[in-house]
PDB file of C-alpha atoms in Angstrom:
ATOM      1  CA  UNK A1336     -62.416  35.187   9.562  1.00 80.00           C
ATOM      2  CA  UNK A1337     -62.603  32.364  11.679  1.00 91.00           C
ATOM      3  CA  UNK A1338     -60.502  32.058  14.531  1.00 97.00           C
ATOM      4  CA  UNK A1339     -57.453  29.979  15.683  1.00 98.00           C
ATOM      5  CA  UNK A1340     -59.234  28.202  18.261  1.00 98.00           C
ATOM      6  CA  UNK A1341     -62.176  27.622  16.095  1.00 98.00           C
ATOM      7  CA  UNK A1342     -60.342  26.195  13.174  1.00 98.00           C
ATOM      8  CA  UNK A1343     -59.147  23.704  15.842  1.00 98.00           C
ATOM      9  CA  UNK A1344     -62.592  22.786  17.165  1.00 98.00           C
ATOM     10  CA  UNK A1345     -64.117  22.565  13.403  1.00 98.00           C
ATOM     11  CA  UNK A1346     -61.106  20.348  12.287  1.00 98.00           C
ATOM     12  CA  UNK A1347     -62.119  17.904  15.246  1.00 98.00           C
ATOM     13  CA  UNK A1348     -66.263  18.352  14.824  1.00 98.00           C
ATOM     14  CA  UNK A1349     -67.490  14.859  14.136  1.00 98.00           C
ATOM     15  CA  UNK A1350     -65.485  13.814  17.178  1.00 98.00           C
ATOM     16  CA  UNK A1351     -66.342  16.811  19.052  1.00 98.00           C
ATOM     17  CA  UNK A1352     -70.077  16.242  18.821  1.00 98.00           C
ATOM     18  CA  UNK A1353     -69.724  12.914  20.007  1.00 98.00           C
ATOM     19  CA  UNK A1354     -68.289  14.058  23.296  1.00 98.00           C
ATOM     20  CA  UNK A1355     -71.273  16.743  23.678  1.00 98.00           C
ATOM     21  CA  UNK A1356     -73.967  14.901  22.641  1.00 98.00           C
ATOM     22  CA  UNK A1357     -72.351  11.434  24.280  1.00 98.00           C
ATOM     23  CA  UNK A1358     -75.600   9.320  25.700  1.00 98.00           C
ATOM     24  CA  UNK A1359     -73.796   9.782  29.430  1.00 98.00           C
ATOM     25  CA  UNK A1360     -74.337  13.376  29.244  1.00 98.00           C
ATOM     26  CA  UNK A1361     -77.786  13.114  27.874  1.00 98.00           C
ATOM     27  CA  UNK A1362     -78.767  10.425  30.835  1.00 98.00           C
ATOM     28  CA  UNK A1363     -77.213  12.803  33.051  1.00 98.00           C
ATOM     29  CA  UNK A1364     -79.371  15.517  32.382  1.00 98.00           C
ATOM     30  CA  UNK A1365     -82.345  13.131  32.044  1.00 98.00           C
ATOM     31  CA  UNK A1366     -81.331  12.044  35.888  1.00 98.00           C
ATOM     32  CA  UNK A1367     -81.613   8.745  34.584  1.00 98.00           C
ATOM     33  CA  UNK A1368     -77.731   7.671  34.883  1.00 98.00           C
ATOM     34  CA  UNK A1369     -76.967   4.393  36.705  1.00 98.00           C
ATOM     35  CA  UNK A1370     -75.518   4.714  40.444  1.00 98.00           C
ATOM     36  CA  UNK A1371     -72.759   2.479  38.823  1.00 98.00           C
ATOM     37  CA  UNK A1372     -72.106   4.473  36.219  1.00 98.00           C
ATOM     38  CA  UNK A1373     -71.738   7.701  37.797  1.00 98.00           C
ATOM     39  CA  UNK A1374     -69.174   6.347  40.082  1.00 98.00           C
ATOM     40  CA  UNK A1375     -67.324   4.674  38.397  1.00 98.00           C
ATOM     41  CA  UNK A1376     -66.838   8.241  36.139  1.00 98.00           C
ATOM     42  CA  UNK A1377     -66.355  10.128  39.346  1.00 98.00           C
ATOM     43  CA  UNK A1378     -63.733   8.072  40.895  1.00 98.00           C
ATOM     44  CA  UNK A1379     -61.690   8.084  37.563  1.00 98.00           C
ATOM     45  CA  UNK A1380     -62.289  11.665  37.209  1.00 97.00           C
ATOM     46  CA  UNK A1381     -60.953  12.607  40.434  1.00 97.00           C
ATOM     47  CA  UNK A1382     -57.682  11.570  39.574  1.00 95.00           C
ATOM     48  CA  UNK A1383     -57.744  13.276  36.116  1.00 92.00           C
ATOM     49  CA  UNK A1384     -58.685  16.334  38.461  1.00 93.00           C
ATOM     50  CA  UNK A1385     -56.286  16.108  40.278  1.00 91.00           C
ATOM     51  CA  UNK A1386     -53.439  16.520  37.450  1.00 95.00           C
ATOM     52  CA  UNK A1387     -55.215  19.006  35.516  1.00 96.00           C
ATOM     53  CA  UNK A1388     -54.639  21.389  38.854  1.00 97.00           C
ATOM     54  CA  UNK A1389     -51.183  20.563  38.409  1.00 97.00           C
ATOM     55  CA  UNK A1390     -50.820  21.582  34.674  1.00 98.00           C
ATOM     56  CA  UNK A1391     -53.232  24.695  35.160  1.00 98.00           C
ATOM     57  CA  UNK A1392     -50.379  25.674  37.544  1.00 97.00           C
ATOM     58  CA  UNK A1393     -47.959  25.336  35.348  1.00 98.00           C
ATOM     59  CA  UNK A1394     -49.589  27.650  32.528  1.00 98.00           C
ATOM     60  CA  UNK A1395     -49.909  30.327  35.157  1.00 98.00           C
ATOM     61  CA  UNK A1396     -46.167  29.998  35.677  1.00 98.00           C
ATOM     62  CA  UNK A1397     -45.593  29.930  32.086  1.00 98.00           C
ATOM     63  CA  UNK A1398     -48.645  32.586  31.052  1.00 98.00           C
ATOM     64  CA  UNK A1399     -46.640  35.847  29.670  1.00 97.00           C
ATOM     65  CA  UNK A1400     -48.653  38.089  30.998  1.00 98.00           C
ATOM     66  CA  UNK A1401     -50.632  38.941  34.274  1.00 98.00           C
ATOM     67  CA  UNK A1402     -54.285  38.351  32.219  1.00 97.00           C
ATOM     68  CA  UNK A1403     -53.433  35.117  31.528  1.00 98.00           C
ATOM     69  CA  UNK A1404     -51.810  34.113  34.671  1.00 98.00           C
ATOM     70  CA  UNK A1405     -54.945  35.702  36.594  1.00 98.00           C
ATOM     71  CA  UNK A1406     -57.391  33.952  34.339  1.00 98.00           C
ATOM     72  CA  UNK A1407     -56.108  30.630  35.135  1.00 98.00           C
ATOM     73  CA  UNK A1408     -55.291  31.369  38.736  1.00 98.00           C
ATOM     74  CA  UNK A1409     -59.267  31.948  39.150  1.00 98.00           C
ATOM     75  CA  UNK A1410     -59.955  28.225  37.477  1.00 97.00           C
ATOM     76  CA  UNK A1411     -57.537  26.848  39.991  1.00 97.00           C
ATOM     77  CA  UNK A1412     -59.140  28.255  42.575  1.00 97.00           C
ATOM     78  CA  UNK A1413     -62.539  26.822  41.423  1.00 96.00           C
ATOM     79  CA  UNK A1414     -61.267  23.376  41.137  1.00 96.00           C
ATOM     80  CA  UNK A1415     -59.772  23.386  44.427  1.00 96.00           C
ATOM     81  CA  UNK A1416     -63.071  24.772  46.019  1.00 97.00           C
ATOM     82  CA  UNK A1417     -66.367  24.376  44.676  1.00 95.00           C
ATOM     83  CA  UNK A1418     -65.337  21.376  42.329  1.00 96.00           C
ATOM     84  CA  UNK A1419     -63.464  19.254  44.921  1.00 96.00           C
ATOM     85  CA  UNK A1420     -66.168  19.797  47.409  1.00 98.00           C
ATOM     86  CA  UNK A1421     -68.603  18.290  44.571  1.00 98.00           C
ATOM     87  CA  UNK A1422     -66.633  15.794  44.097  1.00 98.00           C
ATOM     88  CA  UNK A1423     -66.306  14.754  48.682  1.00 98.00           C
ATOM     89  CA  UNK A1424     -70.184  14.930  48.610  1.00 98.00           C
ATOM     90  CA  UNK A1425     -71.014  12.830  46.141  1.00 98.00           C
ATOM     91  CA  UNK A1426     -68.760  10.052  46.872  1.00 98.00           C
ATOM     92  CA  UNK A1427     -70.481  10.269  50.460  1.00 98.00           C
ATOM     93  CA  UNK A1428     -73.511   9.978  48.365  1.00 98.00           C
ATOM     94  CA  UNK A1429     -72.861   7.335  46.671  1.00 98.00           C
ATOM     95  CA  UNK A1430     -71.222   5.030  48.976  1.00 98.00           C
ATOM     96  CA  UNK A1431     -67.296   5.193  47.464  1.00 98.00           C
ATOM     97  CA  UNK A1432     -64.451   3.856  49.631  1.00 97.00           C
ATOM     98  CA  UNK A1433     -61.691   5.588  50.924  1.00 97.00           C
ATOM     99  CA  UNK A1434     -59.621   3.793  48.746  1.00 96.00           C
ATOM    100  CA  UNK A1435     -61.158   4.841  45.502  1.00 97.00           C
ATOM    101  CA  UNK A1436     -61.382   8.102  46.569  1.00 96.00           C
ATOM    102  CA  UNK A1437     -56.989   8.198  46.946  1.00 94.00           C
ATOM    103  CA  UNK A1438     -55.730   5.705  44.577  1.00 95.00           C
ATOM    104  CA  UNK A1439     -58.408   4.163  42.755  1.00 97.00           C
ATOM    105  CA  UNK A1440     -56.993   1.394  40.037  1.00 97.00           C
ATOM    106  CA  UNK A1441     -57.017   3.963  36.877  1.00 97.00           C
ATOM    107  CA  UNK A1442     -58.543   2.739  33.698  1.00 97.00           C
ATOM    108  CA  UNK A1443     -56.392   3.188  30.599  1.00 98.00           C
ATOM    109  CA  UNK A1444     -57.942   5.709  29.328  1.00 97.00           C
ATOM    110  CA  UNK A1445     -57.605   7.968  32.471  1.00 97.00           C
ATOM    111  CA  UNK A1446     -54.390   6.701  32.449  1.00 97.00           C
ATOM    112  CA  UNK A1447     -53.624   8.717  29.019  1.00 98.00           C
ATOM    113  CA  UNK A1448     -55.611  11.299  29.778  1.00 96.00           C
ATOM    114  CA  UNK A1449     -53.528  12.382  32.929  1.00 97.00           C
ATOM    115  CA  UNK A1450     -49.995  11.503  31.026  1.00 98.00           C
ATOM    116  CA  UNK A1451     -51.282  14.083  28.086  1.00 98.00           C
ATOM    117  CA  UNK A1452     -51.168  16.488  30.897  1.00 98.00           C
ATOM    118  CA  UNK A1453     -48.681  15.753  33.160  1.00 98.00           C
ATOM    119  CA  UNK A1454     -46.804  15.953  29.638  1.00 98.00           C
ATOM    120  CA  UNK A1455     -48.530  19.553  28.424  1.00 98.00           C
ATOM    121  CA  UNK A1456     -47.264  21.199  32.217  1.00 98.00           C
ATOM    122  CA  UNK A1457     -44.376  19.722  32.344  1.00 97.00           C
ATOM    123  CA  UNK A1458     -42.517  19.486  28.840  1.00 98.00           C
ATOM    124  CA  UNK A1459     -45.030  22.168  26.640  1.00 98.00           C
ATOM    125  CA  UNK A1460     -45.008  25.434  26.103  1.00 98.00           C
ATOM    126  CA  UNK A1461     -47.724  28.029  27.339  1.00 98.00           C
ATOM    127  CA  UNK A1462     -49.560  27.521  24.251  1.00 98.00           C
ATOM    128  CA  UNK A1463     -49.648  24.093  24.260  1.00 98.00           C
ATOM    129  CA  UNK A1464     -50.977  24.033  27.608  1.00 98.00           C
ATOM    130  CA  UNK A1465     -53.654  26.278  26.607  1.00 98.00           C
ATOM    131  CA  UNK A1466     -54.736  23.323  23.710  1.00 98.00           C
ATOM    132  CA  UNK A1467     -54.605  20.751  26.135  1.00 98.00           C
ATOM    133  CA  UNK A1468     -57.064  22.630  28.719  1.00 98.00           C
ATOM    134  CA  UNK A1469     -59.432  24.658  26.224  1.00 98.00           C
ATOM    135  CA  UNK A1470     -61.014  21.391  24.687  1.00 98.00           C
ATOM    136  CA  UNK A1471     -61.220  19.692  27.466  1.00 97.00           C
ATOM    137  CA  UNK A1472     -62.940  22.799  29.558  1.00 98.00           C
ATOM    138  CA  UNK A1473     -64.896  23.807  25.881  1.00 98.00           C
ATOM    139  CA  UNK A1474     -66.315  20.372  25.312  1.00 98.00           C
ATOM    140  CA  UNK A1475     -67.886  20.190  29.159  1.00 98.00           C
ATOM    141  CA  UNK A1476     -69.086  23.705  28.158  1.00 98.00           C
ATOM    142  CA  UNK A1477     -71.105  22.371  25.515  1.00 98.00           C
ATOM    143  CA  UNK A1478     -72.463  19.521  26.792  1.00 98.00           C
ATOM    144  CA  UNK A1479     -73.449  21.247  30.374  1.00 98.00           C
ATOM    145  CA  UNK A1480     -75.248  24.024  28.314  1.00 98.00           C
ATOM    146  CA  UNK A1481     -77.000  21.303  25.847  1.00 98.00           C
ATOM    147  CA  UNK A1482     -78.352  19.550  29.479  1.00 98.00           C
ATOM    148  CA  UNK A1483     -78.961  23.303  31.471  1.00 97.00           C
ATOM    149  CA  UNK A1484     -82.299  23.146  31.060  1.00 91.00           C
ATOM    150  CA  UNK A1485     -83.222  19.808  32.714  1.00 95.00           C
ATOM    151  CA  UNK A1486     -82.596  20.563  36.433  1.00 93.00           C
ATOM    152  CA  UNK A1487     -82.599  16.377  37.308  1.00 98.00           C
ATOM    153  CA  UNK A1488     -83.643  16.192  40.977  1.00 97.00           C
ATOM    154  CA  UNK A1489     -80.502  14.632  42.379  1.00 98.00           C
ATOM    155  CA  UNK A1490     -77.537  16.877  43.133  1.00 98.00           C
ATOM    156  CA  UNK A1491     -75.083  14.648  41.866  1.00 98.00           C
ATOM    157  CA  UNK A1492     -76.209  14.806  38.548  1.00 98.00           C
ATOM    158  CA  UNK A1493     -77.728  18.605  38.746  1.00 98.00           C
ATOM    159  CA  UNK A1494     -74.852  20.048  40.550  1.00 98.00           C
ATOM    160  CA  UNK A1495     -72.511  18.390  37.901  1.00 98.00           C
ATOM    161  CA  UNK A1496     -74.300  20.229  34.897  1.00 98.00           C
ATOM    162  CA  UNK A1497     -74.341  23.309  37.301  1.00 98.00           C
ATOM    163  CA  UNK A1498     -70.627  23.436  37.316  1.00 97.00           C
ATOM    164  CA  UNK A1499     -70.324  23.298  33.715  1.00 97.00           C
ATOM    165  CA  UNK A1500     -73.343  25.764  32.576  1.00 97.00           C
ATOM    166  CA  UNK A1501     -73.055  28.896  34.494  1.00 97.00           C
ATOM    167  CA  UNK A1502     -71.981  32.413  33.288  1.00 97.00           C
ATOM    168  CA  UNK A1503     -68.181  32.092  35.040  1.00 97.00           C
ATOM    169  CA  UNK A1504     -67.704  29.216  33.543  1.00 98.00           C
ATOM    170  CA  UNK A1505     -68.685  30.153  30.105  1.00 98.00           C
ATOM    171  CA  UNK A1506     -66.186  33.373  30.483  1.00 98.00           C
ATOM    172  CA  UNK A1507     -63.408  31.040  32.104  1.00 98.00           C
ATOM    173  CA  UNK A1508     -63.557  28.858  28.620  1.00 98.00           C
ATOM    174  CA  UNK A1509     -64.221  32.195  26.461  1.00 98.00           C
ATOM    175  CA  UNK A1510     -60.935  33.542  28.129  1.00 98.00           C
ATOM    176  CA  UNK A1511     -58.939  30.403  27.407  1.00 98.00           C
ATOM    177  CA  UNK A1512     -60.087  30.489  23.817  1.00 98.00           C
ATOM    178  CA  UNK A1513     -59.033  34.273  23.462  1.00 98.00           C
ATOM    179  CA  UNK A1514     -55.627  33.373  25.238  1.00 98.00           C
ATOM    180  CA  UNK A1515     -54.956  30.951  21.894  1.00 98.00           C
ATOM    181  CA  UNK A1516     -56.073  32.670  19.583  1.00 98.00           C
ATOM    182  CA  UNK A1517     -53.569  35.818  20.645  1.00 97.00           C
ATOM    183  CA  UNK A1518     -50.495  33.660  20.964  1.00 97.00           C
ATOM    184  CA  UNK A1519     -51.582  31.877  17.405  1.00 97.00           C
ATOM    185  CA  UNK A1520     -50.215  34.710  15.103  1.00 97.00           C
ATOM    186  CA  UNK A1521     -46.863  34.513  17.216  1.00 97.00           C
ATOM    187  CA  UNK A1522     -46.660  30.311  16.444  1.00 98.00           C
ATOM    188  CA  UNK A1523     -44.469  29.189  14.442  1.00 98.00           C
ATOM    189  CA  UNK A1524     -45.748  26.429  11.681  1.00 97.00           C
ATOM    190  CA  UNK A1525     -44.137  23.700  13.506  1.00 98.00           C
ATOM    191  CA  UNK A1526     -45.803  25.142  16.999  1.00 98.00           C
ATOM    192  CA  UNK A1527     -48.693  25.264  15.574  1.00 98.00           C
ATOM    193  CA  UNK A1528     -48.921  21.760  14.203  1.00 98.00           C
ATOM    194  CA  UNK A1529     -48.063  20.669  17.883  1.00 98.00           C
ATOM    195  CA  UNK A1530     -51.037  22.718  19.329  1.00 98.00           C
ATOM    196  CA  UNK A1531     -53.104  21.727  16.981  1.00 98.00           C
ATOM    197  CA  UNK A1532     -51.625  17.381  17.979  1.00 98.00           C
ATOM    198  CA  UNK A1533     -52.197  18.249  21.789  1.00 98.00           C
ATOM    199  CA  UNK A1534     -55.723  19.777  21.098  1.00 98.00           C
ATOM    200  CA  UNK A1535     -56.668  16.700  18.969  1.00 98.00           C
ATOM    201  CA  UNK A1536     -55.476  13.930  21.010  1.00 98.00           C
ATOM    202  CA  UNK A1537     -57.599  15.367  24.054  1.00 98.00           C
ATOM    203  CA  UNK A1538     -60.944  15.846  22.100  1.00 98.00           C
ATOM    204  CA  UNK A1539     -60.081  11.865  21.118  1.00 98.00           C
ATOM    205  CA  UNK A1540     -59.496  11.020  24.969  1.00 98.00           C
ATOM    206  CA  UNK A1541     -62.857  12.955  25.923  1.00 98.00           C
ATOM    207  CA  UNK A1542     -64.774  11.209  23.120  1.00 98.00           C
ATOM    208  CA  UNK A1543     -62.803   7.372  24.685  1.00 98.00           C
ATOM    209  CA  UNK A1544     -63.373   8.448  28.695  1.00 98.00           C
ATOM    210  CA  UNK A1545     -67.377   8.849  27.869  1.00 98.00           C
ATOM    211  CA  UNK A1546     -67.025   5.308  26.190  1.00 98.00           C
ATOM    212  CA  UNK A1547     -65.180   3.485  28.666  1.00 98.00           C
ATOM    213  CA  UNK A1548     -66.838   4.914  32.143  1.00 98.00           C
ATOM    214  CA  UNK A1549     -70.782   5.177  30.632  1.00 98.00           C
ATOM    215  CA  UNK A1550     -69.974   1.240  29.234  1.00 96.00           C
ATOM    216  CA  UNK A1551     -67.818  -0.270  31.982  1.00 91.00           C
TER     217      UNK A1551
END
């Protein structure tokens, strides 16, 4: 039988493969991604960063039990270590302003991305946060394990697949999709429909952010 979260990724596939197999992730892997280009997705992403650690905290507030509140406290901790050291040395690396680095103008897109989560912490349930998160977390998953095998010489781009296709990682995303697919039988049909909107609209935004930062 398939699963909850499954249903939800195989619903979204055609979409879903076009965030995994997007040409930025491909040319990121290849080490062949423009300077531009990779800045430009940084900068942006920083700020999406920066509200996902919000929301994260809000699902371990909101997680009803310790598993769940454990399993995301870990993935905060990564984001605010590892990941936002990542992201200090490569805008050294790559020459980005203080200015960009704090309050960069935000492109639309990043714009909606970081209102469908401000929105998931804030206003959803613990469920819903889990939607929001898992396809976003799944989807760089996927592509970072399509691109694993490539090691491109610069850290920027190796470091970035690195932090995506590792075994903690893969267990972070496994755990998230196990979370779901517990609370699923427990979902109402109108709570699931709303999961199901919120888990949707970010595989779209994924699919949009590729698009907008890899064409400028």
């Amino acid at each position: 039988m398939t699963s909850f979260a499954e249903t939800l990724r195989r619903d979204n596939a055609a979409l879903w493969e076009r965030a995994s197999s997007h040409p930025f992730t491909v040319e990121l892997g290849d080490g062949t991604l423009a300077d531009a280009v990779m800045r430009r997705y940084l900068v942006q992403d920083y700020q999406f960063i920066f509200t996902l650690t919000s929301m994260a905290g809000y699902g371990v507030a909101k997680a009803p039990t310790m598993a769940g509140k454990a399993l995301l406290s870990g993935f905060l901790a990564a984001l605010t270590s590892a990941e936002n050291t990542y992201f200090l040395r490569s805008f050294d690396d790559l020459g980005v302003p203080a200015a960009d680095r704090t309050a960069p103008d935000l492109h639309p897109v990043a714009r909606s991305f970081i209102q469908a989560m401000a929105d998931a912490g804030a206003q959803g349930s613990y469920a819903e946060i889990l939607a929001t998160l898992l396809p976003a977390e799944w989807i760089y998953l996927d592509w970072g394990l399509r691109q694993a095998g490539k090691a491109p010489p610069r850290f920027v781009h190796r470091e970035w697949i690195d932090l995506h296709a590792n075994p903690a990682f893969r267990a972070f995303v496994q755990g998230l999709r196990q979370e779901l697919d517990t609370l699923a039988p427990t979902l109402s049909a109108a709570d699931q429909t709303r999961v199901a909107a919120r888990f949707r609209t970010m595989v779209e935004l994924e699919v949009a952010f590729f698009d907008a930062m890899y064409r400028g």
